[in-house]
Amino acid sequence: MKFVLAGQPNSGKSTIFNAVAGYRSATANFPGSSVSYTVSRALIQGREVDVVDLPGVYSLTSSDTVAGEGESYLLDGGYDLIIDVVDASRLGRSLELTLQLLELQRPMIVALNMVDEAERRGISVDVSGLERELGVPVVATIARRGKGLRELFRTALRHAHVGGPAPARRLDREVEHALATVSSALQESGVKTGVPLRFAATKLIEDDRHFHGIVLGWYPGLEAAVAVAVSDLERAHGWSADQIVSGGRHAVAHSIEEQVSVHGSPSVGWREWLDRLLLGPWTGGLLMVAILTTLFWGVFGVGRRIEGPLVQLFEHVNAAVVGRLEPGSLLATVADGIVMGLAGGVAIVLPYLIPFLLGLAILEDTGYLPRLAYILDSLMHRIGLHGKSVLPLILGYGCSVPAIMSTRILESKRDRRITGALAAFIPCSARSVVIFGLVAAYLGPLWALLVYLLNLGVVVVLGNILGRRMRGSSPGLILEIPELSVPHPRTLAAKTWLTMREFITIAWPLLVVSSVVLGLLEWFHAHDDINALLSPLTVTVLGLPAAVGMTLVFGVLRKELTLVMLVQALGTTDVGSAMTVAQLMTFTLFVVFYVPCIATLAVMAREMGWRDTAWVAGLTIVVATAIAFAGRFAFAIAT
């Protein structure tokens, strides 16, 4: 069987999905964090069920690309049951999507989630009354605590077997007349839409561009019949047809809310007081700097204390393993490469990567990131974007791949192109490892912080330039600010592990293999030719040791490789003894800005096209070379 989790952004769909399928879907306490659907097989009461977590959408009628993906999946019909996840604290708004899902006339149940948040706001919902109004089973849940989920999926299994199609709710008289007219025309034309006639008629009246591609083989009179129905409807109300239908749903949804819920006095607690500080015109910016600085120093402090002992440990391991073999032999070279690759992952990458990912997960799950977007909205407008573009850029500090994918939440193609290009310049967790492992470790945390500030300045300047060169303007910021919440330790650990697992299963083996390959290239003296080929850039322009050329080549595979390969290329874990302070800074600046990894380029090509990907990659090389060249001389003068 297959169950589909559908609902509006930030309703808790992914939290429910992870509860039954294991932690496989990234969650965050801000809207738009899910940009593609996730499928996993779960065992529910001894029965194997495929559970699908769809991207959150506010409506099935939208110009949003993400909404189009969710709508296409729901219209495809290859599932047994819809689980509509509804935010109990925003019941009226959430039910507008529920009414659209009911029009699909598929087996469906409702998960009335976040009932604890509703109670904190003084809202009490009559679950039985909501069942009667909707005509489908309703189960109250608190997904983040796991409450009600067992009953939810028991009900889902039972209803998938014996439940019938969900009934559609009627709207006002004029809308129903228009729907009947178009439905009749569809029936007479013989068009096979694969969905109920009423739903198809609604999509045509709303001029849903995602649905028009499904309705093929129109007979000549069908389009004219739709136009007449739309014209009559607009003449009767004085609004556009899509506004009239949406307004009808809005009225029905809030009418249901009034009938099944009682609103009391909300409790004013620490969340409200803290929000006044986090979003205040004077305190918001100061607290933002304090929070990000605390994150930065926390990552550096933890990483520095762990890295030293681990490096010493692997130096002893390397001496014990390689020391038993004949110096300079092929076997010794391979063994040295394996040990250095393992050491790079354990002693150099993980000490900084783990606390960074954990800190980012805390910012996500507390709900601070959308507040950060709100604070930075005016700054983003100065570069031709709006605060919503901050969300993909923030995700970029974790990984560039989901950052590029999350540009789908932006309404205009112009904004998606600009934000996608800027996301390529954001230092992801792998680049952050290089910053912490080189600059922070050898020069101090203040210099590492300056690298981030320089990166932010470059992103702002580039955004301003791209915003002026690309035609069009950015719409204003419309962003839901979710409630502040206390992250659950198990969720934080699972989220951190989800990213760490990718590093361990993909990046770490790549580190070991690349370390061995670099050792073999040195053993066969082939590395000299590659380093000589890159020496005009590395030696002449950047003033770096010729040996670092190979590290930049490997860095295109994974950015962590530049740091691990640097240790291998220089032949020491004490990089500071083989490179000057100016060289360390120059190398780091180039790595922070130059071509993103192959995985990012592949996703960028899929989202933006190869043409845009090519010019973004070329731009990163130009910017990286210019920044590193300028930094070489500026830092040499400063020191």
XYZ file of C-alpha atoms in Angstrom:
639
model
C 0.000 0.000 0.000
C 1.039 3.610 -0.452
C 0.108 6.549 1.789
C 0.720 10.173 0.806
C 1.441 12.835 3.425
C 0.114 16.169 2.157
C -0.266 19.507 3.884
C 0.789 23.095 4.076
C 4.406 24.096 4.841
C 5.524 23.688 8.432
C 2.518 21.554 9.354
C 4.651 18.635 10.579
C 4.452 16.277 7.585
C 8.156 15.453 7.567
C 8.121 14.940 11.338
C 5.342 12.354 10.972
C 7.180 10.779 8.041
C 10.390 10.423 10.047
C 8.498 8.933 12.983
C 7.324 5.954 10.911
C 10.076 5.665 8.309
C 13.161 6.517 10.364
C 14.871 9.877 10.007
C 15.120 10.172 6.216
C 13.556 13.531 5.453
C 15.218 16.773 6.476
C 12.971 18.872 8.688
C 13.245 22.493 9.748
C 11.069 24.932 11.620
C 10.532 27.206 8.638
C 8.302 26.977 5.553
C 9.747 25.707 2.300
C 12.304 23.353 3.853
C 10.954 20.376 1.843
C 11.455 20.912 -1.877
C 11.055 17.381 -3.233
C 9.060 14.340 -2.199
C 10.635 11.525 -0.194
C 9.542 7.883 -0.247
C 10.280 5.229 2.349
C 8.898 1.814 3.223
C 7.578 1.451 6.774
C 6.216 -1.468 8.784
C 2.824 -0.523 10.250
C 1.046 -3.184 12.311
C 2.937 -5.899 10.451
C 1.999 -4.475 7.056
C 4.574 -2.948 4.674
C 3.474 0.485 3.517
C 5.202 2.984 1.233
C 4.929 6.433 2.820
C 5.425 9.517 0.622
C 6.296 12.909 2.109
C 5.231 15.577 -0.406
C 6.546 19.157 -0.394
C 4.384 21.496 1.638
C 2.017 23.650 -0.431
C -0.576 26.204 0.565
C -2.830 25.381 -2.366
C -3.136 22.973 -5.279
C -3.656 26.028 -7.468
C -0.362 27.853 -7.576
C 2.323 29.116 -9.924
C 4.923 27.753 -7.518
C 7.098 25.003 -9.034
C 7.060 23.059 -5.762
C 3.269 23.234 -5.671
C 3.273 21.866 -9.205
C 5.301 18.828 -8.117
C 2.931 18.094 -5.239
C -0.128 18.594 -7.412
C 1.244 16.343 -10.168
C 1.891 13.541 -7.682
C -1.599 13.825 -6.201
C -3.222 13.881 -9.640
C -1.243 10.836 -10.763
C -3.338 8.721 -8.417
C -0.791 5.963 -7.776
C -1.529 5.751 -4.050
C -4.137 4.300 -1.713
C -4.738 7.052 0.836
C -4.072 10.733 1.493
C -3.072 11.746 5.016
C -3.787 15.470 5.178
C -1.649 17.039 7.919
C -3.421 20.091 9.335
C -2.025 22.690 11.746
C -4.586 22.874 14.556
C -3.314 26.294 15.626
C -4.115 27.698 12.153
C -7.145 25.568 11.395
C -9.070 27.929 9.102
C -6.138 28.562 6.811
C -5.076 24.892 6.797
C -8.550 23.669 5.837
C -8.404 25.580 2.541
C -5.984 22.951 1.232
C -8.071 20.204 2.864
C -11.120 21.277 0.833
C -9.084 20.975 -2.372
C -7.866 17.512 -1.401
C -11.447 16.443 -0.741
C -12.271 17.379 -4.347
C -9.933 14.593 -5.519
C -12.485 12.140 -4.043
C -9.819 9.733 -2.863
C -9.711 7.851 0.470
C -8.404 10.390 2.954
C -7.934 11.025 6.664
C -6.879 14.179 8.511
C -4.032 14.418 11.034
C -4.967 17.329 13.297
C -1.384 18.136 14.280
C 0.070 20.639 16.768
C -2.918 20.449 19.114
C -0.580 21.446 21.945
C 0.307 24.658 20.116
C -3.406 25.328 19.542
C -4.107 24.886 23.246
C -1.302 27.304 24.107
C -3.046 29.837 21.910
C -6.297 29.211 23.708
C -7.845 27.193 20.871
C -9.840 24.021 21.549
C -10.893 21.910 18.539
C -13.798 19.469 18.591
C -12.314 16.484 16.748
C -15.643 14.683 16.369
C -17.285 17.836 15.044
C -14.497 18.290 12.500
C -15.010 14.687 11.363
C -18.693 15.377 10.764
C -18.003 18.573 8.827
C -15.358 17.015 6.583
C -16.830 13.529 6.281
C -13.451 11.840 6.849
C -11.690 10.435 9.954
C -9.709 12.972 12.011
C -6.956 12.010 14.472
C -5.394 14.515 16.880
C -1.574 14.344 16.967
C 1.483 16.045 18.407
C 4.032 14.799 15.884
C 7.182 16.169 17.497
C 6.328 14.227 20.674
C 5.051 11.153 18.860
C 1.583 11.462 20.379
C -1.346 10.129 18.356
C 0.821 8.737 15.536
C 0.084 5.096 16.331
C -3.664 5.767 16.180
C -3.171 7.867 13.025
C -1.640 5.032 11.034
C -4.021 2.437 12.466
C -6.842 4.618 11.176
C -5.013 5.043 7.864
C -4.717 1.277 7.362
C -8.342 0.682 8.281
C -9.668 3.530 6.115
C -7.532 2.497 3.128
C -9.250 -0.901 3.229
C -12.863 0.024 3.974
C -13.134 3.807 3.535
C -14.756 5.329 0.494
C -13.855 8.468 -1.475
C -13.867 11.680 0.509
C -16.872 13.913 -0.280
C -16.317 17.374 -1.795
C -17.790 20.438 -0.051
C -20.098 22.742 -1.980
C -19.203 26.397 -2.495
C -21.520 29.339 -3.249
C -24.319 29.178 -5.835
C -22.576 31.041 -8.699
C -19.425 28.940 -8.366
C -21.405 25.712 -8.279
C -23.282 26.786 -11.421
C -19.997 27.499 -13.238
C -18.571 24.145 -12.096
C -21.675 22.322 -13.313
C -21.455 24.043 -16.715
C -17.787 23.149 -17.245
C -18.267 19.620 -15.868
C -21.061 19.051 -18.354
C -18.895 20.318 -21.211
C -16.040 18.010 -20.126
C -18.396 15.032 -19.989
C -19.797 15.760 -23.432
C -16.327 16.210 -24.933
C -15.149 12.809 -23.699
C -11.863 14.239 -22.354
C -10.058 11.759 -20.073
C -8.562 13.836 -17.263
C -7.890 11.020 -14.787
C -9.518 13.066 -11.995
C -13.128 13.757 -10.944
C -15.011 16.038 -13.334
C -15.677 18.586 -10.595
C -11.954 18.847 -9.782
C -11.073 19.163 -13.476
C -13.689 21.874 -13.905
C -12.289 23.762 -10.901
C -8.771 23.666 -12.332
C -9.962 24.964 -15.699
C -11.952 27.813 -14.135
C -8.937 28.750 -11.989
C -6.716 28.666 -15.106
C -4.263 26.341 -13.336
C -1.240 26.121 -15.633
C -0.066 22.829 -14.081
C -3.378 21.191 -14.925
C -3.696 22.445 -18.488
C -0.955 20.107 -19.634
C -3.050 17.142 -18.483
C -6.218 18.076 -20.366
C -5.461 17.016 -23.926
C -7.651 16.462 -26.951
C -10.072 19.298 -26.280
C -12.865 19.454 -28.794
C -13.312 22.964 -30.297
C -16.291 23.940 -28.138
C -14.734 23.058 -24.772
C -12.452 26.060 -24.429
C -15.313 28.348 -25.435
C -17.589 26.745 -22.817
C -14.982 27.369 -20.105
C -14.584 30.980 -21.233
C -18.353 31.568 -21.029
C -18.593 30.060 -17.530
C -15.617 32.147 -16.347
C -17.091 35.308 -17.870
C -20.480 34.770 -16.182
C -18.797 34.092 -12.849
C -16.599 37.188 -13.024
C -19.542 39.341 -14.080
C -21.557 38.161 -11.068
C -18.799 38.837 -8.500
C -16.565 41.456 -10.076
C -13.358 39.502 -9.310
C -11.198 37.150 -11.339
C -12.424 33.552 -11.454
C -9.513 32.133 -9.471
C -10.077 34.744 -6.725
C -13.774 33.870 -6.577
C -13.144 30.118 -6.196
C -10.356 30.711 -3.665
C -12.579 33.130 -1.752
C -15.337 30.543 -1.646
C -13.009 27.957 -0.147
C -11.717 30.526 2.317
C -15.261 31.248 3.501
C -16.153 27.549 3.866
C -12.870 26.754 5.669
C -13.321 29.513 8.225
C -16.981 28.638 8.658
C -15.944 25.099 9.604
C -13.331 26.504 11.982
C -15.949 28.627 13.736
C -18.228 25.626 14.174
C -15.662 23.165 15.560
C -13.280 25.342 17.574
C -13.521 27.552 20.635
C -11.112 30.449 21.031
C -10.066 31.451 24.534
C -7.374 33.745 25.847
C -3.901 32.835 24.580
C -1.143 32.458 27.128
C 1.680 34.979 26.844
C 4.886 33.169 27.653
C 8.589 33.154 26.929
C 8.061 32.702 23.173
C 6.222 36.011 22.814
C 8.720 37.919 24.949
C 11.674 36.418 23.132
C 10.112 37.188 19.751
C 9.856 40.843 20.697
C 13.615 40.842 21.186
C 14.525 38.684 18.165
C 12.376 40.737 15.774
C 12.821 44.145 17.389
C 14.169 46.982 15.199
C 17.125 47.574 17.530
C 17.593 44.299 19.361
C 17.048 41.994 16.371
C 20.295 42.875 14.592
C 22.372 42.799 17.772
C 21.000 39.413 18.789
C 21.587 38.083 15.263
C 25.279 39.009 15.501
C 25.489 37.515 18.991
C 23.811 34.249 17.973
C 25.931 33.723 14.860
C 29.112 34.683 16.712
C 28.286 32.219 19.484
C 27.754 29.501 16.871
C 31.066 30.362 15.246
C 33.108 30.363 18.442
C 31.363 27.229 19.680
C 32.284 25.297 16.531
C 35.874 26.525 16.700
C 36.217 25.810 20.411
C 34.899 22.260 20.178
C 36.789 21.458 16.990
C 40.105 22.790 18.246
C 39.968 20.740 21.442
C 39.161 17.531 19.573
C 41.449 17.967 16.565
C 44.794 18.121 18.427
C 44.596 14.783 20.258
C 43.200 13.013 17.178
C 45.989 14.313 14.938
C 48.598 13.069 17.420
C 46.870 9.707 17.616
C 46.946 9.207 13.842
C 50.572 10.338 13.658
C 51.397 7.448 15.987
C 49.202 5.110 13.915
C 50.916 6.209 10.695
C 54.355 5.690 12.206
C 53.388 2.271 13.497
C 51.862 1.084 10.191
C 54.110 2.686 7.560
C 57.226 2.339 9.711
C 57.036 -1.437 9.388
C 57.208 -1.249 5.587
C 60.110 -0.519 3.281
C 60.469 3.277 2.913
C 59.529 4.528 -0.556
C 57.970 1.223 -1.619
C 54.662 1.013 -3.419
C 53.070 -0.795 -0.464
C 54.273 1.881 1.944
C 52.875 4.581 -0.337
C 49.444 2.927 -0.460
C 49.430 2.329 3.310
C 50.413 5.925 3.964
C 47.618 7.131 1.675
C 45.015 5.001 3.485
C 46.101 6.177 6.932
C 46.263 9.810 5.839
C 42.800 9.550 4.270
C 41.339 8.042 7.439
C 43.125 10.647 9.533
C 41.786 13.425 7.346
C 38.203 12.310 7.874
C 38.448 11.592 11.602
C 40.976 14.118 12.885
C 40.610 17.078 10.513
C 37.038 17.075 9.134
C 34.796 15.606 11.842
C 35.936 17.780 14.782
C 34.591 20.875 13.006
C 31.834 19.308 10.901
C 29.860 17.727 13.753
C 29.477 20.856 15.941
C 28.749 22.984 12.857
C 25.936 20.710 11.674
C 24.549 20.444 15.197
C 24.547 24.234 15.606
C 22.831 24.715 12.252
C 20.206 22.106 13.198
C 19.488 24.027 16.414
C 18.965 27.262 14.475
C 16.622 25.454 12.074
C 14.497 23.646 14.645
C 14.109 26.590 17.009
C 12.541 28.590 14.173
C 15.241 31.259 14.160
C 16.058 31.046 10.440
C 12.831 32.689 9.165
C 13.390 35.412 11.750
C 16.850 35.871 10.323
C 15.254 36.207 6.876
C 12.918 38.889 8.229
C 15.804 40.846 9.764
C 17.844 40.663 6.558
C 14.922 41.512 4.266
C 15.931 45.164 3.847
C 19.519 44.142 3.067
C 18.330 41.623 0.481
C 16.174 44.289 -1.176
C 19.301 46.373 -1.658
C 20.675 43.651 -3.897
C 17.397 43.208 -5.781
C 16.063 40.206 -3.852
C 13.909 39.759 -0.761
C 14.262 38.068 2.583
C 12.861 34.761 1.357
C 16.075 34.348 -0.667
C 17.932 34.154 2.636
C 16.529 30.674 3.285
C 18.333 28.921 0.378
C 21.492 30.864 1.224
C 21.298 29.776 4.869
C 20.828 26.174 3.778
C 24.004 26.653 1.747
C 26.030 26.850 4.951
C 25.062 23.242 5.524
C 25.250 21.915 1.952
C 25.035 23.593 -1.441
C 22.896 20.815 -2.937
C 19.702 21.435 -0.892
C 20.425 25.169 -1.127
C 20.195 25.067 -4.922
C 17.122 22.821 -4.771
C 15.347 25.111 -2.307
C 15.433 28.013 -4.757
C 12.183 26.435 -5.996
C 10.376 28.204 -3.146
C 11.048 31.545 -4.896
C 8.247 32.761 -7.122
C 10.161 34.299 -10.045
C 12.696 32.703 -12.387
C 14.875 35.800 -12.016
C 15.085 35.349 -8.241
C 15.811 31.632 -8.624
C 18.690 32.304 -11.029
C 20.249 35.002 -8.861
C 19.820 33.085 -5.608
C 21.140 29.873 -7.185
C 24.235 31.723 -8.401
C 24.828 33.287 -4.988
C 24.317 29.932 -3.237
C 27.347 28.627 -5.150
C 29.484 31.165 -3.280
C 28.217 30.338 0.216
C 30.789 28.317 2.217
C 29.112 24.957 2.800
C 30.008 22.707 5.718
C 32.864 21.189 3.685
C 34.340 24.617 2.932
C 33.755 25.592 6.547
C 35.928 22.667 7.571
C 38.725 24.185 5.484
C 38.185 27.592 7.107
C 38.192 26.161 10.613
C 40.942 23.628 9.933
C 43.364 26.138 8.393
C 42.556 29.742 9.235
C 40.979 29.260 12.668
C 43.480 26.597 13.713
C 46.644 28.452 12.645
C 45.647 32.126 12.637
C 42.872 32.244 15.221
C 39.057 32.419 15.191
C 38.963 36.161 14.487
C 40.636 35.691 11.105
C 38.242 32.869 10.288
C 35.331 35.141 11.153
C 36.762 37.764 8.792
C 36.712 35.156 5.991
C 32.970 34.668 6.543
C 32.375 38.422 6.658
C 34.379 38.870 3.441
C 32.348 36.100 1.832
C 29.110 37.798 2.892
C 30.337 41.093 1.456
C 31.226 39.478 -1.853
C 27.798 37.789 -2.005
C 26.097 41.141 -1.415
C 28.151 42.856 -4.135
C 27.578 40.031 -6.617
C 23.872 39.992 -5.818
C 23.696 43.723 -6.463
C 25.450 43.335 -9.814
C 23.329 40.359 -10.900
C 20.164 42.076 -9.682
C 20.897 45.103 -11.849
C 21.858 43.092 -14.926
C 18.900 40.702 -14.869
C 15.622 42.271 -15.877
C 12.656 42.342 -13.575
C 12.034 43.123 -9.934
C 11.615 41.010 -6.863
C 8.210 40.677 -5.177
C 7.844 41.692 -1.559
C 8.526 39.301 1.275
C 5.588 37.064 2.192
C 6.932 34.619 4.751
C 5.291 32.689 7.525
C 7.070 33.115 10.851
C 6.576 29.857 12.760
C 6.410 29.620 16.520
C 9.652 29.371 18.442
C 10.134 25.885 19.777
C 12.577 23.926 21.886
C 14.389 21.390 19.659
C 14.057 17.766 20.616
C 17.512 16.246 21.319
C 16.641 13.062 19.428
C 15.616 15.086 16.354
C 18.816 17.152 16.498
C 20.906 14.004 16.780
C 19.019 12.322 13.915
C 19.320 15.386 11.671
C 23.050 15.704 12.351
C 23.512 11.998 11.703
C 21.577 12.235 8.416
C 24.204 14.628 7.051
C 27.071 12.853 8.767
C 25.984 9.579 7.196
C 26.426 11.112 3.760
C 29.939 12.176 4.703
C 30.822 8.770 6.119
C 29.387 6.751 3.225
C 30.332 9.030 0.328
C 32.929 11.631 1.245
C 35.074 9.596 3.607
C 35.728 6.699 1.190
C 36.454 9.352 -1.428
C 38.955 10.944 0.950
C 40.769 7.638 1.413
C 40.766 6.756 -2.304
C 41.889 10.250 -3.292
C 44.662 10.168 -0.718
C 45.896 6.859 -2.132
C 45.627 8.174 -5.717
C 47.635 11.263 -4.813
C 50.261 9.065 -3.180
C 50.458 6.889 -6.303
C 50.756 9.946 -8.528
C 53.680 11.065 -6.409
C 55.212 7.588 -6.504
C 54.994 7.547 -10.308
C 56.102 11.220 -10.436
C 52.964 12.134 -12.396
C 51.887 14.772 -9.881
C 54.743 17.035 -10.972
C 53.250 17.392 -14.459
C 49.793 18.309 -13.090
C 51.232 20.744 -10.562
C 53.392 22.294 -13.292
C 50.316 22.709 -15.503
C 48.540 24.592 -12.721
C 51.592 26.530 -11.536
C 50.729 29.722 -13.493
C 47.694 29.988 -11.226
C 48.963 28.486 -7.985
C 52.551 29.776 -7.980
C 52.600 32.862 -10.205
C 49.209 34.419 -9.390
C 48.497 33.106 -5.893
C 52.033 32.628 -4.591
C 51.322 29.143 -3.244
C 53.594 26.088 -3.177
C 53.442 24.209 -6.463
C 52.339 21.049 -4.606
C 48.883 22.481 -3.857
C 47.806 22.280 -7.505
C 46.610 18.691 -7.169
C 44.605 19.519 -4.055
C 42.476 21.995 -6.021
C 41.740 19.323 -8.638
C 40.534 16.877 -5.983
C 38.566 19.672 -4.336
C 36.121 19.706 -7.254
C 35.005 16.237 -6.128
C 34.526 17.202 -2.472
C 35.687 20.385 -0.793
C 36.983 18.493 2.252
C 39.517 16.905 -0.064
C 41.407 20.184 -0.464
C 42.323 20.112 3.223
C 43.092 16.395 3.441
C 45.004 16.426 0.158
C 46.940 19.471 1.367
C 48.178 17.430 4.294
C 49.083 14.615 1.907
C 50.718 16.902 -0.663
C 52.837 18.740 1.908
C 53.681 15.521 3.730
C 52.790 16.811 7.210
C 49.782 17.340 9.427
C 51.373 20.576 10.642
C 50.431 22.610 7.577
C 51.491 25.825 9.306
C 55.111 24.722 9.210
C 55.082 24.237 5.421
C 53.087 27.343 4.386
C 53.347 30.962 5.444
C 50.468 32.761 7.105
C 49.760 34.668 3.879
C 49.738 31.413 1.889
C 47.303 29.761 4.308
C 44.904 32.669 3.951
C 45.289 32.839 0.154
C 44.687 29.113 -0.238
C 41.594 29.257 1.994
C 40.124 32.234 0.125
C 40.503 30.473 -3.209
C 38.903 27.261 -1.887
C 35.985 29.205 -0.359
C 35.081 30.885 -3.659
C 36.109 28.586 -6.512
C 34.017 25.984 -8.394
C 31.501 24.135 -6.193
C 31.654 20.359 -5.967
C 30.435 18.037 -8.714
C 27.217 17.171 -6.842
C 26.317 20.869 -6.639
C 27.068 21.406 -10.327
C 24.842 18.460 -11.247
C 21.912 19.773 -9.183
C 22.456 23.285 -10.522
C 22.329 21.968 -14.083
C 19.042 20.216 -13.352
C 17.491 23.252 -11.664
C 18.952 26.075 -13.770
C 20.210 24.439 -16.976
C 23.747 23.780 -18.185
C 24.119 27.247 -19.668
C 23.553 28.993 -16.339
C 25.670 26.376 -14.570
C 28.585 27.038 -16.925
C 28.599 30.805 -16.408
C 28.205 30.424 -12.642
C 31.169 28.016 -12.536
C 33.233 30.413 -14.639
C 32.240 33.318 -12.405
C 33.364 31.414 -9.290
C 36.824 30.874 -10.789
C 37.192 34.542 -11.734
C 35.980 35.760 -8.334
C 38.094 33.213 -6.432
C 41.235 34.194 -8.337
C 40.623 37.919 -7.857
C 39.818 37.625 -4.127
C 42.731 35.287 -3.405
C 45.164 37.451 -5.422
C 44.067 40.575 -3.554
C 44.129 38.733 -0.249
C 47.672 37.504 -0.894
C 49.094 41.009 -0.957
C 46.708 42.524 1.594
C 47.491 39.838 4.146
C 51.218 39.998 3.426
C 51.158 43.752 4.151
C 49.006 43.288 7.272
C 51.380 40.713 8.755
